[in-house]
Tab-separated table of C-alpha atoms and ligand atoms in Angstrom:
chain	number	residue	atom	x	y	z
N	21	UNK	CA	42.438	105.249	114.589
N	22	UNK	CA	45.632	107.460	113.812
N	23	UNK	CA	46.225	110.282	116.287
N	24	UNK	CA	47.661	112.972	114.438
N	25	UNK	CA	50.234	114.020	117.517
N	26	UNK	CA	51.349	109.990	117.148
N	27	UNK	CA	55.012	110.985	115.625
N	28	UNK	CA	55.778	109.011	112.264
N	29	UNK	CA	58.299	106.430	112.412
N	30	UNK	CA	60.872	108.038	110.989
N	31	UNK	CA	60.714	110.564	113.716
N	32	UNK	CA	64.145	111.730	114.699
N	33	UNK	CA	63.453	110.718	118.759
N	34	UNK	CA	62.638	107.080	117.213
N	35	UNK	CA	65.758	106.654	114.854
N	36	UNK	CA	67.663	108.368	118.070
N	37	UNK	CA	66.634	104.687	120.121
N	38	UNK	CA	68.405	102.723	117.323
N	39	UNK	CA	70.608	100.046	118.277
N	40	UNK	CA	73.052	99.600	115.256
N	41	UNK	CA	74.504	96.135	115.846
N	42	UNK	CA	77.865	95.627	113.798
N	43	UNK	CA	78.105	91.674	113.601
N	44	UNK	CA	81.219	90.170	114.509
N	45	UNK	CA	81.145	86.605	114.202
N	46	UNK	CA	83.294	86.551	110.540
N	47	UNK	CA	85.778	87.847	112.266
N	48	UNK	CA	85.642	86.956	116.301
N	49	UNK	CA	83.550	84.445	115.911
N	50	UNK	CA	85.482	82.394	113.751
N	51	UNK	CA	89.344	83.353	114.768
N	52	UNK	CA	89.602	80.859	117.643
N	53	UNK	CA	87.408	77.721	115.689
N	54	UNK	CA	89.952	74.911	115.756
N	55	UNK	CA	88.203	73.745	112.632
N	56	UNK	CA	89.128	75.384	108.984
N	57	UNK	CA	85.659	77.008	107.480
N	58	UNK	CA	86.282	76.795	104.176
N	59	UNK	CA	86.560	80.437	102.517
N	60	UNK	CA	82.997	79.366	100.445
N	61	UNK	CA	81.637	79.287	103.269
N	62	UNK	CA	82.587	81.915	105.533
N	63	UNK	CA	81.511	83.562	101.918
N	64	UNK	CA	77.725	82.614	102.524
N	65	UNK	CA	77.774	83.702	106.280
N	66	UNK	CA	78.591	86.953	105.025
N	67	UNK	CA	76.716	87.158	102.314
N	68	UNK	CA	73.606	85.929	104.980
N	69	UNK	CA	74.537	88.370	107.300
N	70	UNK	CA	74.174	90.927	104.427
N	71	UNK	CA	70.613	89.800	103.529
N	72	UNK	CA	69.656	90.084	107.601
N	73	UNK	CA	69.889	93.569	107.379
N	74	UNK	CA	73.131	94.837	109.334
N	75	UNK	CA	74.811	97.598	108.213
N	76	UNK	CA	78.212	97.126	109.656
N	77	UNK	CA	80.062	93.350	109.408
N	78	UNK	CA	83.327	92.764	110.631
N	79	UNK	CA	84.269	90.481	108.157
N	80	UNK	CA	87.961	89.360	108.936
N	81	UNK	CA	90.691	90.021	109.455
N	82	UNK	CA	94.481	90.959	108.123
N	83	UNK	CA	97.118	89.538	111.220
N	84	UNK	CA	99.770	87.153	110.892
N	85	UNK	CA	98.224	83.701	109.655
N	86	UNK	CA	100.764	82.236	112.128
N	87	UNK	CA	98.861	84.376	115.589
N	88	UNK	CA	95.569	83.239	113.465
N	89	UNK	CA	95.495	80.535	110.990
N	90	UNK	CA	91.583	80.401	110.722
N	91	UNK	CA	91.598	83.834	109.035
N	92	UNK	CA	94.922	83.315	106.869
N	93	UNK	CA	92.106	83.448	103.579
N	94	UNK	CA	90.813	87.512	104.052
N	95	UNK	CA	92.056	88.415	100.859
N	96	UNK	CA	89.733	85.752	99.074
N	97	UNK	CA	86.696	86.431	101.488
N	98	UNK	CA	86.828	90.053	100.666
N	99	UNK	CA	87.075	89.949	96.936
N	100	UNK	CA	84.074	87.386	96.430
N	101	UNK	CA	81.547	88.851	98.862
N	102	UNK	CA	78.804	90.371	97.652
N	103	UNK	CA	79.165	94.023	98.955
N	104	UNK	CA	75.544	95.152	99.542
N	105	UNK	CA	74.880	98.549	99.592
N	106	UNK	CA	74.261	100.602	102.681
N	107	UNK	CA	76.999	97.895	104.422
N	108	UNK	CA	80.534	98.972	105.971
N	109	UNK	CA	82.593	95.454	105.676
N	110	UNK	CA	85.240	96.514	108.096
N	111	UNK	CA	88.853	94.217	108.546
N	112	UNK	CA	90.661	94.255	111.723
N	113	UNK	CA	94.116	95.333	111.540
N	114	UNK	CA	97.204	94.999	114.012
N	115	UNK	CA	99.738	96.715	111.647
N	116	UNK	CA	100.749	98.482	108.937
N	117	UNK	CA	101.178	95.472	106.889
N	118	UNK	CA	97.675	94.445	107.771
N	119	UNK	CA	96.519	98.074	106.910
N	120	UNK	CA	97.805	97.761	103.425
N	121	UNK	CA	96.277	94.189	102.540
N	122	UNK	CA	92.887	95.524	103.884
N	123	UNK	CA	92.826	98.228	101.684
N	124	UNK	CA	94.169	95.581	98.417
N	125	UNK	CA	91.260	94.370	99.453
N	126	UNK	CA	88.928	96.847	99.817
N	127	UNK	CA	88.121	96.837	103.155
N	128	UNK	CA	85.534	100.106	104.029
N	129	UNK	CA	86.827	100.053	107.645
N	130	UNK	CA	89.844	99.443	109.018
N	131	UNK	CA	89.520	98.143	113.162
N	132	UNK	CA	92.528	98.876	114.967
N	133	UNK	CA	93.076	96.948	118.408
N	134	UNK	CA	95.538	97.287	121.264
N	135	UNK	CA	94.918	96.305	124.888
N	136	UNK	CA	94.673	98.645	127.516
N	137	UNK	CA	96.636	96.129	129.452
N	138	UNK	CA	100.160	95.574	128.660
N	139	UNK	CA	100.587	92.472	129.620
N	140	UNK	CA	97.402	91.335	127.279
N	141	UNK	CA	98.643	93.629	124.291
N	142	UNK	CA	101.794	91.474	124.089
N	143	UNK	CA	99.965	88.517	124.451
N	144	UNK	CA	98.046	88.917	121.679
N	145	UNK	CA	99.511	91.430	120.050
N	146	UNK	CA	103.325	90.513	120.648
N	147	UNK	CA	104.560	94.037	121.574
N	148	UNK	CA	103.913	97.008	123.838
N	149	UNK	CA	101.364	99.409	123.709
N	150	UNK	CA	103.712	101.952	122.565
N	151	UNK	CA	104.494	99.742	119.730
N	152	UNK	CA	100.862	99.560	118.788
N	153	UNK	CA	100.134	103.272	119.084
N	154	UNK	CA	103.261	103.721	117.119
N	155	UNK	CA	101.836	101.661	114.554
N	156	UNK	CA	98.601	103.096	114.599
N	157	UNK	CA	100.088	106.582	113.730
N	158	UNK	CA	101.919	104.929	110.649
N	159	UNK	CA	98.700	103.632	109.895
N	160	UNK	CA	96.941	106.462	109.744
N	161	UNK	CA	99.397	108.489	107.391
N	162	UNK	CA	98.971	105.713	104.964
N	163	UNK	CA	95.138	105.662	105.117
N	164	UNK	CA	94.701	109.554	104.884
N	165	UNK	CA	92.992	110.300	101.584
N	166	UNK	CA	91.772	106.888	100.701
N	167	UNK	CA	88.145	107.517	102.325
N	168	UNK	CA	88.465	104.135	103.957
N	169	UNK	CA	87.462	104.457	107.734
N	170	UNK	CA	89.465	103.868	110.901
N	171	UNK	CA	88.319	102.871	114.458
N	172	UNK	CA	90.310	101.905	117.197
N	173	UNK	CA	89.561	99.218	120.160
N	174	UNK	CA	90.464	99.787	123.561
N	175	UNK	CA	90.779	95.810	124.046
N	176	UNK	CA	90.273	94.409	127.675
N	177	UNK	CA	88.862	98.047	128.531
N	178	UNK	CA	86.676	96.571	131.564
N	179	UNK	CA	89.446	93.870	132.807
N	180	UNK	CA	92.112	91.773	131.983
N	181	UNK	CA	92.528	88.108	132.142
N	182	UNK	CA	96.550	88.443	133.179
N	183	UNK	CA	96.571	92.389	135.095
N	184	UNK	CA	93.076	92.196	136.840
N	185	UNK	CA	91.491	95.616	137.595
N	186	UNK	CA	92.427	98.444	134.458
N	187	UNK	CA	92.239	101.703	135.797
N	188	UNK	CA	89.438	104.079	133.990
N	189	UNK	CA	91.893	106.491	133.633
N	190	UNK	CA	93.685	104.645	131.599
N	191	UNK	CA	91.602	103.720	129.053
N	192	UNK	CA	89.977	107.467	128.795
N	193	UNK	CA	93.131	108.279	127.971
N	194	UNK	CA	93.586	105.852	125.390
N	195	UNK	CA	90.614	107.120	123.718
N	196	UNK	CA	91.611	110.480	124.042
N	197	UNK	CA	95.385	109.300	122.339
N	198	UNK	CA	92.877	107.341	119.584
N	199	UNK	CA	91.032	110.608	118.813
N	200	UNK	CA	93.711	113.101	119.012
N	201	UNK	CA	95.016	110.673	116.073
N	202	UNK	CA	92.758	111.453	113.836
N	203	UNK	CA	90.759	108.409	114.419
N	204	UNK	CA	87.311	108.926	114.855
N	205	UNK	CA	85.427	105.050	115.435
N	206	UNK	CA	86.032	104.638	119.109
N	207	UNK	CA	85.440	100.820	120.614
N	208	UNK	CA	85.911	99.933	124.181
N	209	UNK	CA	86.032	96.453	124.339
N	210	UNK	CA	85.430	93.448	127.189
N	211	UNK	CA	87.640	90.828	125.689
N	212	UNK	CA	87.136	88.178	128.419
N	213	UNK	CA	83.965	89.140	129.988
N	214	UNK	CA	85.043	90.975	133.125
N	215	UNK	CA	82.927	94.102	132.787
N	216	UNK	CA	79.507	94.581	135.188
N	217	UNK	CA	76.307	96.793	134.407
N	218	UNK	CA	77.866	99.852	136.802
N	219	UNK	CA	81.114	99.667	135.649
N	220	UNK	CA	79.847	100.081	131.894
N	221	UNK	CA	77.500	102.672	132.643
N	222	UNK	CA	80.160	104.603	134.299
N	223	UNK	CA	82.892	104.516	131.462
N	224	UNK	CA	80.280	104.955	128.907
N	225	UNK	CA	79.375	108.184	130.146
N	226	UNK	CA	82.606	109.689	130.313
N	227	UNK	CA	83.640	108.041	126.896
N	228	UNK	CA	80.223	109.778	125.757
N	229	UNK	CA	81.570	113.534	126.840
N	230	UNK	CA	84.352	112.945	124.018
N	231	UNK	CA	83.094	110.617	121.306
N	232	UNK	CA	79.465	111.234	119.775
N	233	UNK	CA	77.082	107.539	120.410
N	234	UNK	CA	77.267	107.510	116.514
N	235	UNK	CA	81.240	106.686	117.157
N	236	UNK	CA	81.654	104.468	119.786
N	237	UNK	CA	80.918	100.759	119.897
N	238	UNK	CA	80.581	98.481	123.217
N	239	UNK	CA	82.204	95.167	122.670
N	240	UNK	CA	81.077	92.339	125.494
N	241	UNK	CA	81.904	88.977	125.685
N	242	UNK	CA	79.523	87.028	127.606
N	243	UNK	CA	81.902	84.775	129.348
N	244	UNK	CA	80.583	85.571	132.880
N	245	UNK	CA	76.540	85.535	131.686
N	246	UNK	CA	76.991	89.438	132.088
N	247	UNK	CA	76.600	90.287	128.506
N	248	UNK	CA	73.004	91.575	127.821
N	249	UNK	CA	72.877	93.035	131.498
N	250	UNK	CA	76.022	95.532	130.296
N	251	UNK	CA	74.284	96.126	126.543
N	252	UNK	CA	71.367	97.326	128.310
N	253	UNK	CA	73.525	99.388	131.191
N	254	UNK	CA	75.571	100.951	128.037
N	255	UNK	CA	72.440	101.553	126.560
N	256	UNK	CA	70.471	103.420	128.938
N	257	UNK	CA	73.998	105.484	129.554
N	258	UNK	CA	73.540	106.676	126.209
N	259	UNK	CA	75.454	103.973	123.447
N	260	UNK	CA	73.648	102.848	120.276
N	261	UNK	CA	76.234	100.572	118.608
N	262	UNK	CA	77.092	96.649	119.549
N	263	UNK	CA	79.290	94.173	118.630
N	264	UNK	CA	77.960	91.027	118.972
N	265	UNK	CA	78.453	87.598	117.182
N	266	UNK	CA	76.312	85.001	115.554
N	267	UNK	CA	75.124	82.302	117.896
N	268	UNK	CA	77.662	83.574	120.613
N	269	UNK	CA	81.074	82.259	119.007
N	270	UNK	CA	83.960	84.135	119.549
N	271	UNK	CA	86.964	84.539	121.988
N	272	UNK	CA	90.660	85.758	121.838
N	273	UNK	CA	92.684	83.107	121.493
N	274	UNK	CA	95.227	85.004	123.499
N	275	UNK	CA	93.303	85.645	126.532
N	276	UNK	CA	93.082	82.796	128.760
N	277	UNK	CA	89.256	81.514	129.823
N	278	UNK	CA	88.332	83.541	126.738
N	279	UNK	CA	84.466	82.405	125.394
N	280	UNK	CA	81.711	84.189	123.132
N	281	UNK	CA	80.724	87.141	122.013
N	282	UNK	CA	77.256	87.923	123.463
N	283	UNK	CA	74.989	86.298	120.649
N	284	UNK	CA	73.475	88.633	118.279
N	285	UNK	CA	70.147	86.735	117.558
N	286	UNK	CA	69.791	86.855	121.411
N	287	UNK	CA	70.556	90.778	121.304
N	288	UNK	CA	68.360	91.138	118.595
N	289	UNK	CA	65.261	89.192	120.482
N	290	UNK	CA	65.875	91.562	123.349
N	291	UNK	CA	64.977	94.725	121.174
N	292	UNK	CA	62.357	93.150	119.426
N	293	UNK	CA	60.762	92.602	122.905
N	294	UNK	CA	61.781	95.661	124.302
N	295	UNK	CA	60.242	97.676	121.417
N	296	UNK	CA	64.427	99.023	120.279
N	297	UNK	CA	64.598	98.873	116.842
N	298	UNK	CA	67.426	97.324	115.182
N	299	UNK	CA	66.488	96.919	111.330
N	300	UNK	CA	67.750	93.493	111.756
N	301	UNK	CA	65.448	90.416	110.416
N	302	UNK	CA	65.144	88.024	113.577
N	303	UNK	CA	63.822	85.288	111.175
N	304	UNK	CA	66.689	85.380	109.004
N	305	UNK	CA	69.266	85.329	111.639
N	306	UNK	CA	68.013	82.464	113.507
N	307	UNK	CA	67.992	80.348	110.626
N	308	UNK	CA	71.771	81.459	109.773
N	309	UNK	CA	72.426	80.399	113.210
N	310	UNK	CA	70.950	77.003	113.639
N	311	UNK	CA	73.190	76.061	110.361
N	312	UNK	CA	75.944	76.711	112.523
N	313	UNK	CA	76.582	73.587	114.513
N	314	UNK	CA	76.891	71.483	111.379
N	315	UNK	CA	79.446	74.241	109.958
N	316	UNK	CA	81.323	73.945	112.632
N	317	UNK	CA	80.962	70.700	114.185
N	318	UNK	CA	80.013	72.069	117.560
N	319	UNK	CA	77.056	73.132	119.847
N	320	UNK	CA	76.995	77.038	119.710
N	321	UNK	CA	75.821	79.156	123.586
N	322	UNK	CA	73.103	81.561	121.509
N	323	UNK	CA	69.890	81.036	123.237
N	324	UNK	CA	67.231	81.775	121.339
N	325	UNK	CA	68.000	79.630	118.617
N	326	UNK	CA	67.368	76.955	121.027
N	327	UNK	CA	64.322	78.558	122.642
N	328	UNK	CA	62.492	80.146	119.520
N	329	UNK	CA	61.104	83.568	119.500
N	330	UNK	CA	58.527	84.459	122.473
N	331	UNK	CA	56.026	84.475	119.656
N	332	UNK	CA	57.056	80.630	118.331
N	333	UNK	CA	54.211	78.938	119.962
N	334	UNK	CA	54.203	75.195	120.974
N	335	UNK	CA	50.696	72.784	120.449
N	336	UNK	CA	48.508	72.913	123.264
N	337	UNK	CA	48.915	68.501	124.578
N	338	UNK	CA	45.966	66.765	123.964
N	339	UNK	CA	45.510	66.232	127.495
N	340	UNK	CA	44.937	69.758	128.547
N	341	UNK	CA	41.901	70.075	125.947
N	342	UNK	CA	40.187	67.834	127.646
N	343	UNK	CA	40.458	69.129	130.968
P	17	COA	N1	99.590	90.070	107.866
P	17	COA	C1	100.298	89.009	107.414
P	17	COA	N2	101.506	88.678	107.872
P	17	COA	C2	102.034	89.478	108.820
P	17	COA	C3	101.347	90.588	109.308
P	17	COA	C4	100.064	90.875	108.809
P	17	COA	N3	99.348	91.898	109.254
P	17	COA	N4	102.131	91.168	110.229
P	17	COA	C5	103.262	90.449	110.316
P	17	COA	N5	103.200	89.415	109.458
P	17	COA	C6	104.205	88.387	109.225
P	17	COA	C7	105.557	88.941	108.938
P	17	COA	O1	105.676	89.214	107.578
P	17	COA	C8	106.447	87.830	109.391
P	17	COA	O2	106.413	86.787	108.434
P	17	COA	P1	107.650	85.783	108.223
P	17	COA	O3	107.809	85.037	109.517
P	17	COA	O4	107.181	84.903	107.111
P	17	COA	O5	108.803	86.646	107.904
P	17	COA	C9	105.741	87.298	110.617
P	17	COA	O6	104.361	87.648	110.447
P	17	COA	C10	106.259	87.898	111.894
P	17	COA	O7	106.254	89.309	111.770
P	17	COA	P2	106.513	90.266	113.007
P	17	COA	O8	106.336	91.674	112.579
P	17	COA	O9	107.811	89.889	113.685
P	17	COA	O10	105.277	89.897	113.909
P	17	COA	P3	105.208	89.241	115.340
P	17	COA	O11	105.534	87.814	115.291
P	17	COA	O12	105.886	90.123	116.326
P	17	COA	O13	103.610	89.340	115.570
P	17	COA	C11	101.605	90.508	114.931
P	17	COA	C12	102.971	90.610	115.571
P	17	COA	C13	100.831	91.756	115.326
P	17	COA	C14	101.735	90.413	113.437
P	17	COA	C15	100.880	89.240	115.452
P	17	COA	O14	101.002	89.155	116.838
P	17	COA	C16	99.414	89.247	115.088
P	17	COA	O15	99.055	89.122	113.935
P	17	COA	N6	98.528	89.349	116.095
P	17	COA	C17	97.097	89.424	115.872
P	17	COA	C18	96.404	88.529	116.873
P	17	COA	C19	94.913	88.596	116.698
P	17	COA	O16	94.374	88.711	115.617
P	17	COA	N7	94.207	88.486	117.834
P	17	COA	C20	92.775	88.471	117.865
P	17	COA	C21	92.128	89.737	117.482
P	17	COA	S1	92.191	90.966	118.729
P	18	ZN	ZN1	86.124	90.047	121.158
């Protein structure tokens, strides 16, 4: 029976739970494989991803093919994907050279990234975080009035591999910098897996005083099993959007001890059971990620793919029926 106070699910409190998940393996995922994927391929894990309902992909990448070899084929990924509507295909960009191929090849997003850490922004980024932000401005000059999208990423936001402890501070500021900009997409990101639930929670709500939920993205590595624990903290704190990779790939190759994304089938499970609706097809992904060992020629940390859905019942033995 349908009780007529029983809000419809479109209802504005529902869509308010959302959990928009941007996927990130194209492009974290597959940056530190020390096997090539061909570009055909990384094609049809795209185009898959497409099908599975996200609406955000982070599909590559435009850095120097030396600091990333794996990615050195963007330009041919982006022009033969098939852009589905209602997606944002979003490139990461260090510079303003990578700014201008990503918009040749018409990225709808471009991802900015500099460390909060120093030390870890000239790791992997091979200059100071001056030199980024100064980049970032010329950036945004050449972007104005294209429509294309920027957000920036506040890498090793929660820790750093080489510096240890990042003061909070800090990294409001850095948003504050990002914003005062001009650029609106805020991510704060946990590049090796250092963050805990209390920590998140706390940063998350003062990030959340100056950047609306629909701007800012939580990006967690799960390198310390912490992953899902700090989704849910950010969540309850008041974030709605995730990176998170296929089967858990993923790492900076420039951050020592670096390891996987949290897994987005495993992400998506966790929803589905907790009743958070993500618009993502659970079916789909799982089969996208079980083709992933023989792509890559490597057992992947995802879970669930293992495990099988809650609901993926085994055969009762024969010996318990006749008990
Ligand atoms: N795309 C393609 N080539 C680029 C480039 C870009 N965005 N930026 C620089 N290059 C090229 C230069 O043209 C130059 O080429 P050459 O040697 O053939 O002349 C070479 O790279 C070095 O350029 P330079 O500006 O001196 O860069 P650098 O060596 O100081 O490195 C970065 C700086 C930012 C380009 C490099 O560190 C980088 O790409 N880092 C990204 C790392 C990454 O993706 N990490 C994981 C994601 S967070
Ligand atoms: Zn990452």
């Amino acid at each position: 029976m349908t009780d007529a106070r029983t809000p419809p699910l479109t209802d504005p409190v529902q869509a308010a739970d959302k959990l928009i998940v941007q996927e990130v393996a194209p492009r974290d995922g597959l940056q530190i494989e020390p096997t090539w994927v061909e570009t055909a391929d990384k094609i049809a894990l795209i185009n898959g991803l497409s099908e599975a309902g996200f609406t955000r992909i982070e599909a590559g990448s435009f850095v120097s093919p030396k600091a990333i070899p794996a990615l050195r084929d963007g330009e041919a990924v982006f022009a033969q994907i098939e852009r589905r509507a209602g997606v944002i295909y979003v490139a990461l960009v260090p510079n303003l050279k990578g700014a201008e191929r990503a918009l040749a090849a018409k990225a709808d997003e471009l991802n900015l990234v500099m460390s909060a850490s120093q030390t870890h922004n000239r790791a992997n980024m091979r200059m100071s975080c001056e030199s980024s932000l100064a980049a970032f401005g010329d950036i945004v000059r050449h972007v104005k009035d294209t429509g294309v999208r920027l957000n920036a990423t506040v890498a090793t936001a929660f820790g750093c591999p080489f510096e240890g402890v990042i003061d909070e501070d800090r990294v409001v500021g850095i948003v504050d910098t990002y914003r005062e900009m001009g650029i609106k997409g805020i991510t704060l990101a946990d590049t090796t897996g250092m963050a805990n639930p209390r920590q998140v929670a706390r940063l998350v709500k003062r990030v959340l005083q100056r950047v609306p939920p629909s701007a800012l993205t939580l990006h967690f590595h799960n390198t310390r099993g912490l992953g899902l624990a700090n989704v849910l903290a950010a969540y309850e704190a008041g974030a709605r959007r995730f990176d998170a990779a296929l089967g858990g790939l993923g790492g900076c190759p420039f951050a020592p001890g670096a390891s996987g994304n949290i897994c987005t089938e495993d992400l998506v499970n966790l929803c589905n059971e907790m009743g958070i609706p993500t618009g993502i097809d659970l079916v789909k992904l799982l089969a996208l990620s079980r083709a992933l060992p023989e792509l890559l020629g490597h057992d992947v940390p995802g879970q669930v793919a293992k495990a099988g859905r809650n609901s993926d019942l085994h055969p009762v033995p024969d010996y318990v029926l006749h008990i």
